[in-house]
PDB file of C-alpha atoms in Angstrom:
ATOM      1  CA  UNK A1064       0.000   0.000   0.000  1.00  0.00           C
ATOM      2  CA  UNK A1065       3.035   2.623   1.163  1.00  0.00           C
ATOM      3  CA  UNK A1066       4.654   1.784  -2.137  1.00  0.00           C
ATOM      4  CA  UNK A1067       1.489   2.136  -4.598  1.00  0.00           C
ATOM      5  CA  UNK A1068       1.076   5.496  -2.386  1.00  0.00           C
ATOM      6  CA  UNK A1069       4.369   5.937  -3.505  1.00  0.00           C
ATOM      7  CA  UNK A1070       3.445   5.369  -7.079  1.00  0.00           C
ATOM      8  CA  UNK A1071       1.331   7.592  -7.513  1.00  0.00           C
ATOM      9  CA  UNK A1072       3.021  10.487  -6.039  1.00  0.00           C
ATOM     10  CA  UNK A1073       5.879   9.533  -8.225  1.00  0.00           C
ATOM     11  CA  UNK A1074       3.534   9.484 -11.245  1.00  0.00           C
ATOM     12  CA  UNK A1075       2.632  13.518 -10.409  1.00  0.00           C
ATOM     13  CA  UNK A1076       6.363  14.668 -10.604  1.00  0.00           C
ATOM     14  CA  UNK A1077       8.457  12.484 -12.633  1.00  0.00           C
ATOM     15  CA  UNK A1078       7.887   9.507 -14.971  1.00  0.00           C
ATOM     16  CA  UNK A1079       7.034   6.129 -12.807  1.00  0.00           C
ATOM     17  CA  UNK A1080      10.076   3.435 -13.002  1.00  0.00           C
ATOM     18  CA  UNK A1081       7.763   0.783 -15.269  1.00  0.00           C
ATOM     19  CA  UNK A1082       9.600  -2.139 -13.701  1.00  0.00           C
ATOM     20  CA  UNK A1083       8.188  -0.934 -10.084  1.00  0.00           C
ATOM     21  CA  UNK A1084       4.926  -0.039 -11.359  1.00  0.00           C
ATOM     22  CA  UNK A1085       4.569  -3.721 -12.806  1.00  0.00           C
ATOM     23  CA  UNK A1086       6.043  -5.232  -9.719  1.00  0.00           C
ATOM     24  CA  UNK A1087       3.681  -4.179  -7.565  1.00  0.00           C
ATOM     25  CA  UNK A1088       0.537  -4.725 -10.012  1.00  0.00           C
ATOM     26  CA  UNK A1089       1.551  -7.773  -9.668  1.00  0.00           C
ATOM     27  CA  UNK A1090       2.646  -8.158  -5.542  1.00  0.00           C
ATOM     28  CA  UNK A1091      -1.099  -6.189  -5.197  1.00  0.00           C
ATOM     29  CA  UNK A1092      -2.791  -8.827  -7.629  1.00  0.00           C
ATOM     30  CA  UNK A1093      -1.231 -11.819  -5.608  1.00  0.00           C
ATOM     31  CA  UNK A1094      -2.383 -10.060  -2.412  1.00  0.00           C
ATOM     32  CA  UNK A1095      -6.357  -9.814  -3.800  1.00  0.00           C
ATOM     33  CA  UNK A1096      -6.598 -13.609  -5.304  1.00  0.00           C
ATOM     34  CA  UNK A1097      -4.840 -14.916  -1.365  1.00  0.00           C
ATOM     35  CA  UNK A1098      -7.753 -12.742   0.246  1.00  0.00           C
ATOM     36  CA  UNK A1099     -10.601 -13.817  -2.634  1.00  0.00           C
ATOM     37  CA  UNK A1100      -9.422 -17.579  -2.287  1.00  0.00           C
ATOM     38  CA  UNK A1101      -9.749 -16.941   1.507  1.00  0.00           C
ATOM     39  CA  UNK A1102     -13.316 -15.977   1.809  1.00  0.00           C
ATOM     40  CA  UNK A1103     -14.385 -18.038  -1.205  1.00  0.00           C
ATOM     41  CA  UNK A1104     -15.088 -20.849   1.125  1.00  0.00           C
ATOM     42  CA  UNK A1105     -17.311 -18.510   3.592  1.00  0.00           C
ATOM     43  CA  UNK A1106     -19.176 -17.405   0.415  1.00  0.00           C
ATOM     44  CA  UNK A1107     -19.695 -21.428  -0.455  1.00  0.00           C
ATOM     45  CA  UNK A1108     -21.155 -22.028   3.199  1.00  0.00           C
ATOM     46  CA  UNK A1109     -23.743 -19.347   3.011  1.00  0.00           C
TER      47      UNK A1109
END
């Protein structure tokens, strides 16, 4: 979250580093499927 804030802040004043941008697209996309394959199974039981 502190680097995406980061990002974007980076994004106003200079051009973003594309490799970091990517990076953590990707870290934040591995963080969202661990959390949606985590309360998949609640969603099953109701």
């Amino acid at each position: 979250m502190n680097k995406l804030v980061k990002l974007k802040l980076s994004a106003k004043t200079e051009k973003p580093d594309i490799d970091e941008v990517v990076k953590t697209l990707k870290n934040n996309r591995k963080v969202y499927e661990k959390l949606w394959i985590e309360q998949k199974p609640d969603e099953i039981k109701n």
